[in-house]
PDB file of C-alpha atoms in Angstrom:
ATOM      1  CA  UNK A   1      37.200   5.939  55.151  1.00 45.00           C
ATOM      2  CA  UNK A   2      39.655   8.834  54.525  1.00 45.00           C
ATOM      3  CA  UNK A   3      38.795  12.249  54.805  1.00 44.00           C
ATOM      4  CA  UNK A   4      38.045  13.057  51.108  1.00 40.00           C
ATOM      5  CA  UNK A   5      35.303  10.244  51.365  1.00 44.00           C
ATOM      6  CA  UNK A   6      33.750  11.944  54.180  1.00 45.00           C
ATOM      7  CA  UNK A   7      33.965  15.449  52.246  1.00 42.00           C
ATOM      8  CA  UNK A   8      32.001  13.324  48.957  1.00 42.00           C
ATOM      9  CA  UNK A   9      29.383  11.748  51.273  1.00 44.00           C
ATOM     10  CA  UNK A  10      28.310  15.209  52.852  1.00 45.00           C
ATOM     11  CA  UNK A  11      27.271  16.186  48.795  1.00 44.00           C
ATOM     12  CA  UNK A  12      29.773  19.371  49.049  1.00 42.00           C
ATOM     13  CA  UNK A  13      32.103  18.219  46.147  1.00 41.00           C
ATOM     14  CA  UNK A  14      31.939  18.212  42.505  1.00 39.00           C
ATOM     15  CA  UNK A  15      33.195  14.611  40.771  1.00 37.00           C
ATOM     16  CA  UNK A  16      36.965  14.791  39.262  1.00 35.00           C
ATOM     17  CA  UNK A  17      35.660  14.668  35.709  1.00 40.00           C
ATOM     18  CA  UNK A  18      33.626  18.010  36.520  1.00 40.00           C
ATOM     19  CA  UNK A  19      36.820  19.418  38.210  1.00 35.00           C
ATOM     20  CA  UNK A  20      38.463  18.831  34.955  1.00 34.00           C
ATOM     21  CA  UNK A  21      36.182  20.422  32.770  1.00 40.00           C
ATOM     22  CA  UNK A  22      35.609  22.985  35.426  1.00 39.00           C
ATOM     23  CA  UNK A  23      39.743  23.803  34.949  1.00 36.00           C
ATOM     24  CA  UNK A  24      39.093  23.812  31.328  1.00 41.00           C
ATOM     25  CA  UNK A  25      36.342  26.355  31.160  1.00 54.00           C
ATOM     26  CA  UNK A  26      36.008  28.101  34.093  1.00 63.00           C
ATOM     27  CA  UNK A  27      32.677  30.078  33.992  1.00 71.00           C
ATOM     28  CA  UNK A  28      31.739  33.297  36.437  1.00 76.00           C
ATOM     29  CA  UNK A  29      27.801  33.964  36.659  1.00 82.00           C
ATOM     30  CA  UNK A  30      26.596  37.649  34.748  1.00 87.00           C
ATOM     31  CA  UNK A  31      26.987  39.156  38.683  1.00 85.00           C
ATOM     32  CA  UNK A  32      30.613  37.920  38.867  1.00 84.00           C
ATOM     33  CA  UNK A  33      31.244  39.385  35.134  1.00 89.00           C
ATOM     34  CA  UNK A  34      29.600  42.832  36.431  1.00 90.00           C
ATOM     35  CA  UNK A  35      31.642  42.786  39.399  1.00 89.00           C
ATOM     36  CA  UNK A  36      35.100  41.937  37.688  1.00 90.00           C
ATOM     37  CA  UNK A  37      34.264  45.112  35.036  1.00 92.00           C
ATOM     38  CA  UNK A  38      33.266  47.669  37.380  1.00 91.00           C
ATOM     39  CA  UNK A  39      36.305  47.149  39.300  1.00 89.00           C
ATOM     40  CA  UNK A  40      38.385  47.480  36.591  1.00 91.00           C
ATOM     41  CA  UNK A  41      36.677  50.644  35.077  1.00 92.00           C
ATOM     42  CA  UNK A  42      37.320  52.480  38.230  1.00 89.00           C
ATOM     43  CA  UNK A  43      40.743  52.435  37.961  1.00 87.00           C
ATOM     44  CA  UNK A  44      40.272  52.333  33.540  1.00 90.00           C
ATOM     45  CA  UNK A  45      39.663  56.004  33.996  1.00 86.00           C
ATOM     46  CA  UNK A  46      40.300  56.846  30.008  1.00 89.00           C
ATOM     47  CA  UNK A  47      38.336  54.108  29.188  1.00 90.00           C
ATOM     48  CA  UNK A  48      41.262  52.418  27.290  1.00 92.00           C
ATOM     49  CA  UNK A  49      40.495  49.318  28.154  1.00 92.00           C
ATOM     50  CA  UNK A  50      44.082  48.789  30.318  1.00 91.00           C
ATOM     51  CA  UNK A  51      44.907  49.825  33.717  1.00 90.00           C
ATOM     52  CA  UNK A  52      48.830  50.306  35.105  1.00 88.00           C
ATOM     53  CA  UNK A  53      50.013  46.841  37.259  1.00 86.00           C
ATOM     54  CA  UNK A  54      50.661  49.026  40.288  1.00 85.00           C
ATOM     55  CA  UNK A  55      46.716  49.333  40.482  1.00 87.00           C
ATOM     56  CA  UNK A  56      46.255  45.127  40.324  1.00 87.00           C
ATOM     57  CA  UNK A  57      46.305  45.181  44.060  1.00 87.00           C
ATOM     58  CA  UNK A  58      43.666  47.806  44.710  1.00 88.00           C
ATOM     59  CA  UNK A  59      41.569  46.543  42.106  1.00 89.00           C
ATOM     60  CA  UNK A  60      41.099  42.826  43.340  1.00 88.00           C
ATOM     61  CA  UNK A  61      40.924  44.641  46.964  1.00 86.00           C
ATOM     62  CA  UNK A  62      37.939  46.106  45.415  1.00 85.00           C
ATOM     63  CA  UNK A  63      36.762  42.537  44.811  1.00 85.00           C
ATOM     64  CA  UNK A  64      36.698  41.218  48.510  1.00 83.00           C
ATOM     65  CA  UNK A  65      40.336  39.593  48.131  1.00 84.00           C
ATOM     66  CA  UNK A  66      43.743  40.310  49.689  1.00 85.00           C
ATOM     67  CA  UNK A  67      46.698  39.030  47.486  1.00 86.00           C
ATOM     68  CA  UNK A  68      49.845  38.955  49.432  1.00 88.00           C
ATOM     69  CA  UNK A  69      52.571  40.981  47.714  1.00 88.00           C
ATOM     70  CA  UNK A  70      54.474  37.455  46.524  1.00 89.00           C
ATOM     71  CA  UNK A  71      50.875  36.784  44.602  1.00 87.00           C
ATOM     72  CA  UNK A  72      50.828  40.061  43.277  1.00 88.00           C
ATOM     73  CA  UNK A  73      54.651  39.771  41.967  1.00 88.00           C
ATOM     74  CA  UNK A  74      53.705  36.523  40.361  1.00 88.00           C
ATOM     75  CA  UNK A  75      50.403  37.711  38.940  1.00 87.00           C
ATOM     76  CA  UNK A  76      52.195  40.787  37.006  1.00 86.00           C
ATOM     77  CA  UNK A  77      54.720  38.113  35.592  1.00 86.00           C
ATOM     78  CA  UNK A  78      52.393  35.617  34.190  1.00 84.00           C
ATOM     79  CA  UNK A  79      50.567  39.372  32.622  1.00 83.00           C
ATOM     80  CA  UNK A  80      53.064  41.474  32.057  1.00 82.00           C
ATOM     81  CA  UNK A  81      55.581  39.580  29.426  1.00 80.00           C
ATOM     82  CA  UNK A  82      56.343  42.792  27.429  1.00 82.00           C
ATOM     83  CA  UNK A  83      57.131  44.702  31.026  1.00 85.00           C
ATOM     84  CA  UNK A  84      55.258  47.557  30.190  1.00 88.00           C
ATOM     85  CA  UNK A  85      53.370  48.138  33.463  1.00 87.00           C
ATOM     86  CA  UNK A  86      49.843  47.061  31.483  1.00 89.00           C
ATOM     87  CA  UNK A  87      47.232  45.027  31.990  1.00 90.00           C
ATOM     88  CA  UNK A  88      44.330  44.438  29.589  1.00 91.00           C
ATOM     89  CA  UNK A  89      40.764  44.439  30.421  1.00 92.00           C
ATOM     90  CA  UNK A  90      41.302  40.486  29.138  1.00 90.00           C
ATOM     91  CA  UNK A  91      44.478  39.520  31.382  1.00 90.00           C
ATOM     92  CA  UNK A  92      42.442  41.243  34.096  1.00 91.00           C
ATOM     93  CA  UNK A  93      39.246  39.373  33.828  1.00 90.00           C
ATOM     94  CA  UNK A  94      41.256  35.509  32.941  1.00 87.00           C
ATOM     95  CA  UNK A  95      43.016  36.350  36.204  1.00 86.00           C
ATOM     96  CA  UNK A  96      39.653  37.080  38.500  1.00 88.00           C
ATOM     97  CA  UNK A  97      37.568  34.260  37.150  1.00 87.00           C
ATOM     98  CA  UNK A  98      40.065  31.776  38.120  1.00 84.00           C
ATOM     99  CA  UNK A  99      40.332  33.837  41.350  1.00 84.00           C
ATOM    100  CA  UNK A 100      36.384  33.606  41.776  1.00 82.00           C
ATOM    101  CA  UNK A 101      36.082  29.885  40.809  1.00 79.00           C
ATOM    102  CA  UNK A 102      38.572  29.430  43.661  1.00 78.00           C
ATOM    103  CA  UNK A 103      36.382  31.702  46.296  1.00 78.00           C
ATOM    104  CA  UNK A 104      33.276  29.375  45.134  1.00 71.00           C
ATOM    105  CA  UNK A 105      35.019  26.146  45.678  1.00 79.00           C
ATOM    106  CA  UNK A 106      36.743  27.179  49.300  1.00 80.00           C
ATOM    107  CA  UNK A 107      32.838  28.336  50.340  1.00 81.00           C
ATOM    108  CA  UNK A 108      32.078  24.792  49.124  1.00 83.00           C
ATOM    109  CA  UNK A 109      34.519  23.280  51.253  1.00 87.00           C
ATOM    110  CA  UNK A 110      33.723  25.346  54.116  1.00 88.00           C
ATOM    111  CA  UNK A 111      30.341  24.172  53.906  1.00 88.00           C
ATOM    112  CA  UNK A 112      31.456  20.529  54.539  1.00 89.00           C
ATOM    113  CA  UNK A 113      33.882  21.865  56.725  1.00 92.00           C
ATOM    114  CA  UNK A 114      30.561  23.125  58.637  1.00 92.00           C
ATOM    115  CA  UNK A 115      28.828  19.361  58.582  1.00 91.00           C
ATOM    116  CA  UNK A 116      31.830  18.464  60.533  1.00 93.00           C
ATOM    117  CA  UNK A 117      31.868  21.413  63.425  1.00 94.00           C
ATOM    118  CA  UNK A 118      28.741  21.089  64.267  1.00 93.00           C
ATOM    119  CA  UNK A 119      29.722  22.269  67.499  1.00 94.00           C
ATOM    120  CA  UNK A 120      30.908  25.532  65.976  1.00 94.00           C
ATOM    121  CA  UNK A 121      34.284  25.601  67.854  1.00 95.00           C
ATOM    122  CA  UNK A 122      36.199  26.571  64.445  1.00 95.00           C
ATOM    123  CA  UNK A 123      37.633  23.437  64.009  1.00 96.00           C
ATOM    124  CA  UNK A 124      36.934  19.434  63.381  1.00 96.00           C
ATOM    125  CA  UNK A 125      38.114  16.766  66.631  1.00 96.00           C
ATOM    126  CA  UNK A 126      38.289  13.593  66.779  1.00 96.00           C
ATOM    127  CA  UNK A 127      34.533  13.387  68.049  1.00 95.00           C
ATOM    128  CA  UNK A 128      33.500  15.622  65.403  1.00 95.00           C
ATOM    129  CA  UNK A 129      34.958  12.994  63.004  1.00 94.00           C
ATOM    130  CA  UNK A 130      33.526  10.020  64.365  1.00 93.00           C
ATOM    131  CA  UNK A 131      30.273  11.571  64.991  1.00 93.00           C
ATOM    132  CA  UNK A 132      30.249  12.113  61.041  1.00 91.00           C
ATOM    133  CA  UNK A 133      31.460   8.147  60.297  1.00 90.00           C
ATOM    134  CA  UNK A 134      29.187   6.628  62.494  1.00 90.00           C
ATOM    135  CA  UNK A 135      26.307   8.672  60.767  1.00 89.00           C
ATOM    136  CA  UNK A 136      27.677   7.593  57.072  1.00 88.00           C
ATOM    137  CA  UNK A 137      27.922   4.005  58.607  1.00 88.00           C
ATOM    138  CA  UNK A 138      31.510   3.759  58.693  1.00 89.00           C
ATOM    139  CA  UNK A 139      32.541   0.875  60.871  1.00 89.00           C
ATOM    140  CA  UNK A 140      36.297   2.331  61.785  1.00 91.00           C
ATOM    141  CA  UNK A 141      38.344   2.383  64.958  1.00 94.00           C
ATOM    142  CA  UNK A 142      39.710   4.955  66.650  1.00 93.00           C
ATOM    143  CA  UNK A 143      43.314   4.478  65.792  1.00 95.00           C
ATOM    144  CA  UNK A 144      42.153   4.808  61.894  1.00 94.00           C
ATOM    145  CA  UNK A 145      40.054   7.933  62.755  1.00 94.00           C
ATOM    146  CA  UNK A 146      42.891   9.737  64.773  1.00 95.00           C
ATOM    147  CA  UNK A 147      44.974   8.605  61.401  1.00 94.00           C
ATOM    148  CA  UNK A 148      42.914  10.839  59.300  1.00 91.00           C
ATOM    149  CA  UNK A 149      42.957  13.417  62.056  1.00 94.00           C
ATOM    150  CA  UNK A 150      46.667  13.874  62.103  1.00 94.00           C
ATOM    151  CA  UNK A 151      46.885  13.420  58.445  1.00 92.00           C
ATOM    152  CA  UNK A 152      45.292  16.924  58.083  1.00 92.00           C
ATOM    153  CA  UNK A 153      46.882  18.574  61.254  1.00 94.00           C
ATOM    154  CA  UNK A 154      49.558  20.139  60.163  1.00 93.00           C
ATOM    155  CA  UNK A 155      50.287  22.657  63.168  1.00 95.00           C
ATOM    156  CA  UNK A 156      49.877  19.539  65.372  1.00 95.00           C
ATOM    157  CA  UNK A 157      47.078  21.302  68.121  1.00 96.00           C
ATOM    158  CA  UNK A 158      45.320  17.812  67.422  1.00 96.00           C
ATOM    159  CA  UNK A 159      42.498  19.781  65.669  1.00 96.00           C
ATOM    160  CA  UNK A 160      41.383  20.706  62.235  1.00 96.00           C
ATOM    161  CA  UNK A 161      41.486  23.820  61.631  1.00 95.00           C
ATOM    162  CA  UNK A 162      39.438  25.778  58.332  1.00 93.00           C
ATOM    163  CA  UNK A 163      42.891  26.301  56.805  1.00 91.00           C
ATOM    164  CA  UNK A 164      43.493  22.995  57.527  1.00 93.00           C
ATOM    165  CA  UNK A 165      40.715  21.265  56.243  1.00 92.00           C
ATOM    166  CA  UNK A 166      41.351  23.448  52.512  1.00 88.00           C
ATOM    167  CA  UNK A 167      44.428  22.576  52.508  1.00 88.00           C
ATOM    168  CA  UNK A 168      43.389  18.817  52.785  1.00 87.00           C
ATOM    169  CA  UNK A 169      40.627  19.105  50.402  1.00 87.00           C
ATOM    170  CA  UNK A 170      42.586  20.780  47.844  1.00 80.00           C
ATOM    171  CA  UNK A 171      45.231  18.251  47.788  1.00 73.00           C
ATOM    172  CA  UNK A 172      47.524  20.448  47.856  1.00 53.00           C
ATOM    173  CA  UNK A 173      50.677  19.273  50.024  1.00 48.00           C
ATOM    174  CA  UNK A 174      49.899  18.490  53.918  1.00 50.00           C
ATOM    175  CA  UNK A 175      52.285  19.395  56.380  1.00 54.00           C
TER     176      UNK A 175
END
């Protein structure tokens, strides 16, 4: 049983063909559309329909995130390709749906993440683990649990930690 089978038998996952699609067409809800345009018009103060790049920052602050400056520099490049300090209304809204798609799937994941610590110590342990296989009837040893454990341990406290645990369910690269 590896990790990502534990995260689709708690029912906190979506399949990989409604990933796809979800990549494709990434929708926000009417509140998320609201949200993304009053941000902007605070800082649209003609009404132009463009705000200056120097303003990206404070706007998605305004949205409950905190881009590091390396995110912001890459942001204004994928935006920006005439280098006239602009971004559209358009740009602006492409870039915060994908960045509220994201904040839905990570509370998603944390919610699994959750199933796992139900101790609430902030992170997943080998008990924690096999407490969860032996409830989805997984019939594994301790070796093959500890596996999975240091699979996803990056930082190597022998824990789990939130980051952790994204990280892993994201596929993104471990360690």
């Amino acid at each position: 049983m590896t990790a990502l089978h534990m995260y689709q038998a708690s029912g906190s996952h979506r399949s990989s063909d409604q990933c796809k699609k979800r990549v494709a067409k990434i929708q926000v809800n009417e509140a998320q559309k609201q949200e993304i345009k009053e941000a902007f018009d605070l800082f649209d103060v003609d009404g132009s329909g463009m705000i200056d790049v120097k303003e990206l920052k404070i706007v998605m602050q305004a949205l409950g995130f905190e881009p590091k400056k390396d995110e912001i520099k890459k942001m204004i490049a994928e935006i920006d390709k005439k280098g006239n300090g602009i971004i559209t209304f358009e740009d602006f809204f492409a870039i915060m749906s994908v960045k509220m798609s994201e904040k839905d799937e990570n509370e998603e994941i944390l919610k699994a993440f959750k199933l796992f610590d139900d101790d609430d110590t902030g992170s997943i342990t080998l008990s924690n683990i096999k407490r969860v296989a032996k409830e989805l009837g997984e019939n594994l040893t301790d070796d093959e649990l500890q596996e999975m454990l240091t699979e996803a341990d990056c930082d190597g406290d022998g824990v789990i930690s939130e980051e952790e645990f994204l990280r892993m369910m994201k596929k993104t690269t471990l360690c």
